Amino acid sequence: MSQAIQKTLRDSAAMRWTALLLLALAMFCSYIFMDILSPIKDLMQETRGWDSTAFGTMQGSEVFLNVFAFFLIFAGIILDKMGVRFTAVLSAAVMLAGAVIKWYAVSESFMGSGLETWFTQNLNYIPLFDELGVSPFYEGMPASAKFAACGFMIFGCGCEMAGITVSRGIVKWFKGREMALAMGSEMALARLGVATCMIFSPFFARLGGSVSVSRSVAFGVVLMCIALIMTIVYFVMDQKLDTQTGEAEEKDDPFKVSDLGKILSDSGFWIVALLCVLYYSAIFPFQKYAVNMLQCNLSLTAPSADSFWAQPDVTIVQYIIMLVVAATGFASNFQKKAALKYGLLAVSILSLITYCYMGYMRQSAESIFAVFPLLAVLITPILGSYVDHKGKAASMLVLGSLLLIACHLTFAFVLPLFKESAVGGIIIAYVTILVLGSSFSLVPASLWPSVPKLVDAKVIGSAYALIFWIQNIGLWLFPLLIGKVLDATNPGVTDPTQFDYTAPLVMLACLGVAALLLGFVLKAIDKKKGLGLEEPNIKD
């Protein structure tokens, strides 16, 4: 019997990590599309007439159905009843459908069409939602933004379904093994999608010397096709695993409302869920405005058109260097020999310095913010491995909150002081962005692996769905709030590079303060109830 078990795919490290890679690549593509318009916010205002409120409303619409139609709850039920592989393919198909709609909404074909006329004349008032102040549309919202919001809602349903599916898939393949390392590694790779988006979205939008925002979205649509292929390959691999074990796919008992009651009555679960919504609300909505924030707080002078730094090929070179930073930094964590370990680390650091220098020479806000996930890629495996072997997950959440607060306050009050310093401002921006990215890496490495310690295994899909649903409330609210606060505190400002971002950044720092307080509460509850959050995942 033990020999048969050793022959399963799950017990092969190579196959286990291949399954993880397939899921991570799908999430990598979804992360790119999620923020595909973020680095070209200024172009959306110039070419489509989207002010900050329209931009923020559209960005917040991604999670509207998940929150107000409770789709995430249904996604959790689908996951628990239908299993990982079916839900993975379904989520990728839904994401692709939403991506296609969003692409058409911002395309030139939509402009002047009958569909544009219909969206201009309709959806200006949504009963009940308008009264509650939570409508995804408003009177005067550009038609392209309304239709894009519809596509983004559909994409968001698939994206968040994919998120809980990936988490469940990792639990299935890695439980009792290096689970925190796996979750951290998956998020490290997925977050490279943020950097990829920041570099290539403006690249495609300005390709050939003409501005076309639809080209950027079309790039994202192609990637969503690739994500669907990745999930289909995972389907086959996961099915083979179940065939080897002689079991049906790992589905749970029939869903019962009482199961949710057990989850919701647990104070530890609520603390983790609230920590999640605070962390993610301070990061993901910020990403959607970060490039524009840098444009407003740095004195950037574009290189002359005939300069080497203005050539499109430089973008490709910079991206390759970024991949070298990520690959060598990530790989250094798994080397046994000190010489190879520190050699790869040295290559990663030198490549990072080279990348930052190129970003400075290009005077590009989007390439500056693209360093956001790079330090996280390096340290997330370290943190995940530490949690697996040493524990201290709750303590890491406290540290992450402190870094979060410091970074947003630096963006709000320190960076503007160096606006006239061509070098100093960019250095401060780089350091703060890297630290912010590293603080965010504490979440997948410490928070997500803690969920199985809080709830029964048979309802873990529903537990993840509930956490994601609570998280989505913040992801819907804060892009909208940032846009409204930005317009309210910058009356009469029409130049998208002249906004004052102080108020929105202070608001995000306050989320970090709340997360810090909850981190201390979680530590106290863990000590009192013995939840095991500070204990290692792998028992010696």
Short mmCIF file of C-alpha atoms in Angstrom, two decimals, residues 188-513:
data_model
loop_
_atom_site.label_atom_id
_atom_site.label_comp_id
_atom_site.label_asym_id
_atom_site.label_seq_id
_atom_site.Cartn_x
_atom_site.Cartn_y
_atom_site.Cartn_z
CA ALA A 188 5.25 35.49 -6.25
CA LEU A 189 4.91 34.24 -9.83
CA ALA A 190 1.39 35.60 -10.20
CA ARG A 191 2.49 39.04 -9.05
CA LEU A 192 5.04 39.20 -11.80
CA GLY A 193 1.90 39.83 -13.81
CA VAL A 194 1.72 43.27 -12.18
CA ALA A 195 5.21 44.13 -13.43
CA THR A 196 4.44 42.69 -16.86
CA CYS A 197 1.29 44.79 -17.07
CA MET A 198 3.10 47.98 -16.03
CA ILE A 199 5.73 47.49 -18.72
CA PHE A 200 3.73 46.17 -21.66
CA SER A 201 0.36 47.92 -21.34
CA PRO A 202 1.87 51.36 -22.17
CA PHE A 203 4.15 49.67 -24.71
CA PHE A 204 1.24 48.31 -26.73
CA ALA A 205 -0.86 51.45 -26.22
CA ARG A 206 1.85 53.60 -27.86
CA LEU A 207 3.18 51.02 -30.31
CA GLY A 208 4.03 52.44 -33.73
CA GLY A 209 3.86 56.05 -32.57
CA SER A 210 0.04 56.14 -32.36
CA VAL A 211 -2.05 55.83 -29.20
CA SER A 212 -4.57 52.97 -29.05
CA VAL A 213 -5.71 51.82 -25.62
CA SER A 214 -7.54 48.85 -27.16
CA ARG A 215 -4.21 47.29 -28.18
CA SER A 216 -3.27 46.99 -24.52
CA VAL A 217 -6.52 45.22 -23.67
CA ALA A 218 -6.18 42.95 -26.72
CA PHE A 219 -2.79 41.87 -25.33
CA GLY A 220 -4.57 40.91 -22.12
CA VAL A 221 -7.23 38.94 -24.02
CA VAL A 222 -4.53 36.82 -25.69
CA LEU A 223 -3.07 36.06 -22.27
CA MET A 224 -6.48 34.99 -20.97
CA CYS A 225 -6.63 32.46 -23.82
CA ILE A 226 -3.31 31.10 -22.56
CA ALA A 227 -4.73 30.95 -19.00
CA LEU A 228 -7.60 28.79 -20.27
CA ILE A 229 -5.12 26.40 -21.89
CA MET A 230 -3.15 26.16 -18.62
CA THR A 231 -6.26 25.19 -16.66
CA ILE A 232 -7.18 22.53 -19.23
CA VAL A 233 -3.73 20.97 -18.87
CA TYR A 234 -4.15 21.08 -15.08
CA PHE A 235 -7.55 19.37 -15.48
CA VAL A 236 -5.89 16.39 -17.18
CA MET A 237 -3.09 16.23 -14.62
CA ASP A 238 -5.43 16.46 -11.62
CA GLN A 239 -7.70 13.80 -13.09
CA LYS A 240 -4.73 11.45 -13.46
CA LEU A 241 -3.87 11.99 -9.79
CA ASP A 242 -7.34 10.90 -8.71
CA THR A 243 -7.13 7.90 -11.02
CA GLN A 244 -3.86 6.87 -9.38
CA THR A 245 -5.22 7.19 -5.85
CA GLY A 246 -8.36 5.29 -6.82
CA GLU A 247 -10.54 8.06 -5.41
CA ALA A 248 -13.17 10.30 -6.95
CA GLU A 249 -12.17 13.92 -7.21
CA GLU A 250 -11.83 15.53 -3.81
CA LYS A 251 -15.33 16.88 -3.45
CA ASP A 252 -16.88 17.77 -0.15
CA ASP A 253 -20.06 16.75 1.60
CA PRO A 254 -23.26 18.41 0.39
CA PHE A 255 -23.28 22.09 1.28
CA LYS A 256 -25.25 23.04 4.37
CA VAL A 257 -26.06 26.48 5.72
CA SER A 258 -24.98 25.20 9.12
CA ASP A 259 -21.45 24.75 7.72
CA LEU A 260 -21.26 28.48 7.10
CA GLY A 261 -22.55 29.03 10.60
CA LYS A 262 -19.62 27.10 12.01
CA ILE A 263 -17.19 29.26 10.03
CA LEU A 264 -18.85 32.58 10.84
CA SER A 265 -19.03 31.83 14.56
CA ASP A 266 -15.27 31.49 14.81
CA SER A 267 -13.56 34.69 15.99
CA GLY A 268 -10.20 33.60 14.58
CA PHE A 269 -11.73 33.26 11.14
CA TRP A 270 -13.18 36.79 11.36
CA ILE A 271 -9.87 38.31 12.36
CA VAL A 272 -8.11 36.62 9.44
CA ALA A 273 -10.87 37.72 7.05
CA LEU A 274 -10.74 41.33 8.23
CA LEU A 275 -6.95 41.34 8.04
CA CYS A 276 -7.27 40.11 4.48
CA VAL A 277 -9.68 42.84 3.42
CA LEU A 278 -7.53 45.56 5.03
CA TYR A 279 -4.29 44.30 3.46
CA TYR A 280 -5.69 43.84 -0.01
CA SER A 281 -7.70 47.09 0.06
CA ALA A 282 -4.50 48.98 0.80
CA ILE A 283 -2.64 47.33 -2.10
CA PHE A 284 -4.81 46.35 -5.06
CA PRO A 285 -6.75 49.65 -5.35
CA PHE A 286 -3.44 51.49 -4.90
CA GLN A 287 -1.95 49.56 -7.83
CA LYS A 288 -4.66 50.96 -10.08
CA TYR A 289 -3.56 54.53 -9.31
CA ALA A 290 0.14 54.03 -8.50
CA VAL A 291 1.52 54.96 -11.93
CA ASN A 292 -0.55 58.14 -12.04
CA MET A 293 0.52 58.92 -8.45
CA LEU A 294 4.17 58.69 -9.52
CA GLN A 295 3.49 60.86 -12.57
CA CYS A 296 2.10 63.49 -10.19
CA ASN A 297 4.88 63.29 -7.57
CA LEU A 298 7.97 62.90 -9.75
CA SER A 299 9.49 65.30 -12.26
CA LEU A 300 9.78 63.02 -15.26
CA THR A 301 11.12 64.28 -18.59
CA ALA A 302 10.60 61.91 -21.49
CA PRO A 303 13.79 61.24 -23.50
CA SER A 304 13.94 62.71 -26.98
CA ALA A 305 12.38 60.62 -29.74
CA ASP A 306 15.78 59.85 -31.34
CA SER A 307 17.31 58.77 -28.02
CA PHE A 308 18.24 55.15 -27.36
CA TRP A 309 16.03 55.21 -24.23
CA ALA A 310 12.95 56.15 -26.27
CA GLN A 311 13.15 53.12 -28.56
CA PRO A 312 10.53 50.34 -28.22
CA ASP A 313 13.23 47.67 -28.08
CA VAL A 314 14.38 49.02 -24.71
CA THR A 315 11.08 47.86 -23.22
CA ILE A 316 11.82 44.27 -24.25
CA VAL A 317 15.36 44.44 -22.86
CA GLN A 318 14.11 45.87 -19.58
CA TYR A 319 11.52 43.13 -19.26
CA ILE A 320 14.12 40.43 -19.89
CA ILE A 321 16.29 41.95 -17.16
CA MET A 322 13.26 41.96 -14.85
CA LEU A 323 12.76 38.24 -15.51
CA VAL A 324 16.42 37.63 -14.70
CA VAL A 325 15.94 39.49 -11.39
CA ALA A 326 12.92 37.35 -10.55
CA ALA A 327 14.28 34.00 -11.76
CA THR A 328 17.71 34.22 -10.15
CA GLY A 329 16.36 35.69 -6.92
CA PHE A 330 13.67 33.01 -6.66
CA ALA A 331 16.05 30.17 -7.57
CA SER A 332 18.63 31.27 -4.98
CA ASN A 333 16.24 30.15 -2.24
CA PHE A 334 16.47 26.51 -3.31
CA GLN A 335 20.22 26.06 -3.67
CA LYS A 336 22.08 23.80 -1.26
CA LYS A 337 25.58 24.99 -2.20
CA ALA A 338 26.49 28.38 -0.73
CA ALA A 339 28.52 29.44 -3.78
CA LEU A 340 25.61 28.87 -6.15
CA LYS A 341 23.08 30.36 -3.74
CA TYR A 342 24.96 33.62 -3.24
CA GLY A 343 26.07 33.72 -6.86
CA LEU A 344 22.45 33.71 -8.03
CA LEU A 345 21.56 36.27 -5.37
CA ALA A 346 24.36 38.56 -6.59
CA VAL A 347 23.15 38.25 -10.18
CA SER A 348 19.62 39.11 -9.03
CA ILE A 349 20.74 42.21 -7.13
CA LEU A 350 22.95 43.46 -9.97
CA SER A 351 20.13 42.88 -12.45
CA LEU A 352 17.74 44.79 -10.18
CA ILE A 353 20.13 47.74 -10.06
CA THR A 354 20.42 47.61 -13.86
CA TYR A 355 16.65 47.51 -14.22
CA CYS A 356 16.23 50.52 -11.90
CA TYR A 357 18.86 52.47 -13.83
CA MET A 358 17.03 51.78 -17.09
CA GLY A 359 13.76 52.93 -15.52
CA TYR A 360 15.43 56.16 -14.47
CA MET A 361 16.89 56.76 -17.91
CA ARG A 362 13.54 56.08 -19.56
CA GLN A 363 11.83 58.51 -17.14
CA SER A 364 8.85 56.19 -17.13
CA ALA A 365 6.49 56.03 -14.15
CA GLU A 366 5.10 52.67 -15.26
CA SER A 367 8.54 51.03 -15.46
CA ILE A 368 9.42 52.50 -12.05
CA PHE A 369 6.35 50.97 -10.42
CA ALA A 370 7.00 47.67 -12.20
CA VAL A 371 9.63 46.85 -9.53
CA PHE A 372 6.72 46.39 -7.09
CA PRO A 373 6.72 42.55 -7.06
CA LEU A 374 10.45 41.95 -7.59
CA LEU A 375 11.63 41.96 -3.97
CA ALA A 376 8.53 39.96 -3.08
CA VAL A 377 9.55 37.26 -5.58
CA LEU A 378 12.90 37.00 -3.79
CA ILE A 379 11.68 36.90 -0.19
CA THR A 380 8.26 35.20 -0.46
CA PRO A 381 9.79 31.69 -0.69
CA ILE A 382 11.99 32.56 2.31
CA LEU A 383 8.97 33.66 4.31
CA GLY A 384 6.92 30.66 3.20
CA SER A 385 9.68 28.24 4.12
CA TYR A 386 10.11 29.99 7.48
CA VAL A 387 6.39 29.62 8.26
CA ASP A 388 6.51 25.97 7.18
CA HIS A 389 9.41 25.15 9.49
CA LYS A 390 9.38 27.82 12.23
CA GLY A 391 5.87 29.30 12.31
CA LYS A 392 5.25 32.90 13.51
CA ALA A 393 2.58 33.61 10.88
CA ALA A 394 0.65 36.07 13.07
CA SER A 395 3.85 37.96 13.93
CA MET A 396 4.62 38.35 10.25
CA LEU A 397 1.21 39.93 9.69
CA VAL A 398 2.02 42.55 12.33
CA LEU A 399 5.32 43.32 10.61
CA GLY A 400 3.56 43.57 7.26
CA SER A 401 1.11 46.12 8.69
CA LEU A 402 3.93 48.31 9.99
CA LEU A 403 5.66 48.31 6.59
CA LEU A 404 2.34 49.06 4.86
CA ILE A 405 1.75 52.13 7.02
CA ALA A 406 5.30 53.42 6.54
CA CYS A 407 5.17 53.07 2.75
CA HIS A 408 1.86 54.87 2.20
CA LEU A 409 2.89 57.72 4.50
CA THR A 410 6.18 58.00 2.61
CA PHE A 411 4.29 58.30 -0.68
CA ALA A 412 1.97 60.90 0.87
CA PHE A 413 4.45 63.19 2.64
CA VAL A 414 8.08 62.37 1.79
CA LEU A 415 8.02 61.71 -1.95
CA PRO A 416 6.40 65.09 -2.84
CA LEU A 417 9.26 66.88 -1.02
CA PHE A 418 11.68 65.44 -3.58
CA LYS A 419 9.62 66.26 -6.65
CA GLU A 420 12.22 68.69 -7.95
CA SER A 421 15.06 66.23 -7.34
CA ALA A 422 15.43 64.18 -10.51
CA VAL A 423 17.50 61.47 -8.80
CA GLY A 424 16.39 61.66 -5.16
CA GLY A 425 12.68 61.36 -5.90
CA ILE A 426 13.13 58.28 -8.09
CA ILE A 427 15.40 56.60 -5.51
CA ILE A 428 12.82 57.15 -2.76
CA ALA A 429 10.09 55.87 -5.09
CA TYR A 430 12.05 52.71 -5.94
CA VAL A 431 12.89 51.89 -2.31
CA THR A 432 9.35 52.52 -1.08
CA ILE A 433 7.78 50.46 -3.88
CA LEU A 434 10.13 47.54 -3.22
CA VAL A 435 9.40 47.61 0.52
CA LEU A 436 5.65 47.83 -0.13
CA GLY A 437 5.86 44.80 -2.40
CA SER A 438 7.80 42.87 0.23
CA SER A 439 5.24 43.73 2.92
CA PHE A 440 2.51 42.39 0.67
CA SER A 441 4.38 39.11 0.28
CA LEU A 442 3.78 38.47 3.98
CA VAL A 443 0.09 37.84 3.28
CA PRO A 444 0.25 34.71 1.07
CA ALA A 445 3.19 33.33 3.03
CA SER A 446 1.54 33.65 6.44
CA LEU A 447 -2.19 34.37 6.20
CA TRP A 448 -3.51 31.95 3.57
CA PRO A 449 -1.81 28.84 5.01
CA SER A 450 -3.42 29.71 8.36
CA VAL A 451 -6.98 29.20 7.07
CA PRO A 452 -6.85 25.36 7.14
CA LYS A 453 -5.94 25.66 10.84
CA LEU A 454 -9.15 27.59 11.52
CA VAL A 455 -11.86 25.61 9.71
CA ASP A 456 -12.86 22.02 9.05
CA ALA A 457 -11.31 20.56 5.89
CA LYS A 458 -14.70 19.73 4.35
CA VAL A 459 -15.77 23.38 4.20
CA ILE A 460 -12.42 24.93 3.36
CA GLY A 461 -13.64 25.93 -0.11
CA SER A 462 -16.55 27.81 1.46
CA ALA A 463 -14.20 29.36 4.02
CA TYR A 464 -11.90 30.70 1.30
CA ALA A 465 -14.97 31.93 -0.60
CA LEU A 466 -16.20 33.83 2.44
CA ILE A 467 -12.79 35.42 2.98
CA PHE A 468 -12.60 36.41 -0.68
CA TRP A 469 -16.14 37.81 -0.52
CA ILE A 470 -15.28 39.98 2.48
CA GLN A 471 -12.05 40.99 0.72
CA ASN A 472 -14.01 41.93 -2.39
CA ILE A 473 -16.07 44.45 -0.45
CA GLY A 474 -12.87 46.42 0.05
CA LEU A 475 -11.71 45.86 -3.52
CA TRP A 476 -15.01 47.27 -4.78
CA LEU A 477 -15.16 50.19 -2.35
CA PHE A 478 -11.64 51.60 -2.32
CA PRO A 479 -10.96 52.09 -6.05
CA LEU A 480 -14.23 54.02 -6.09
CA LEU A 481 -13.33 55.99 -2.95
CA ILE A 482 -9.85 56.85 -4.21
CA GLY A 483 -11.33 58.22 -7.45
CA LYS A 484 -13.96 60.26 -5.63
CA VAL A 485 -11.49 61.60 -3.04
CA LEU A 486 -9.04 62.44 -5.82
CA ASP A 487 -11.65 64.47 -7.72
CA ALA A 488 -12.96 66.10 -4.52
CA THR A 489 -9.51 67.22 -3.35
CA ASN A 490 -8.39 68.40 -6.80
CA PRO A 491 -11.23 70.67 -7.99
CA GLY A 492 -10.67 72.13 -11.44
CA VAL A 493 -7.56 70.03 -12.14
CA THR A 494 -7.76 68.67 -15.70
CA ASP A 495 -4.13 67.68 -16.22
CA PRO A 496 -3.92 64.00 -15.13
CA THR A 497 -0.30 64.50 -14.04
CA GLN A 498 -1.05 67.30 -11.57
CA PHE A 499 -3.27 65.60 -8.97
CA ASP A 500 -2.52 65.83 -5.24
CA TYR A 501 -2.62 62.26 -3.90
CA THR A 502 -2.11 63.07 -0.21
CA ALA A 503 -5.68 62.39 0.97
CA PRO A 504 -6.09 59.00 -0.78
CA LEU A 505 -2.69 57.83 0.49
CA VAL A 506 -3.49 58.81 4.09
CA MET A 507 -6.74 56.88 3.75
CA LEU A 508 -4.79 53.78 2.68
CA ALA A 509 -2.32 54.23 5.55
CA CYS A 510 -5.28 54.17 7.96
CA LEU A 511 -6.14 50.71 6.63
CA GLY A 512 -2.65 49.65 7.65
CA VAL A 513 -3.21 51.00 11.16
#
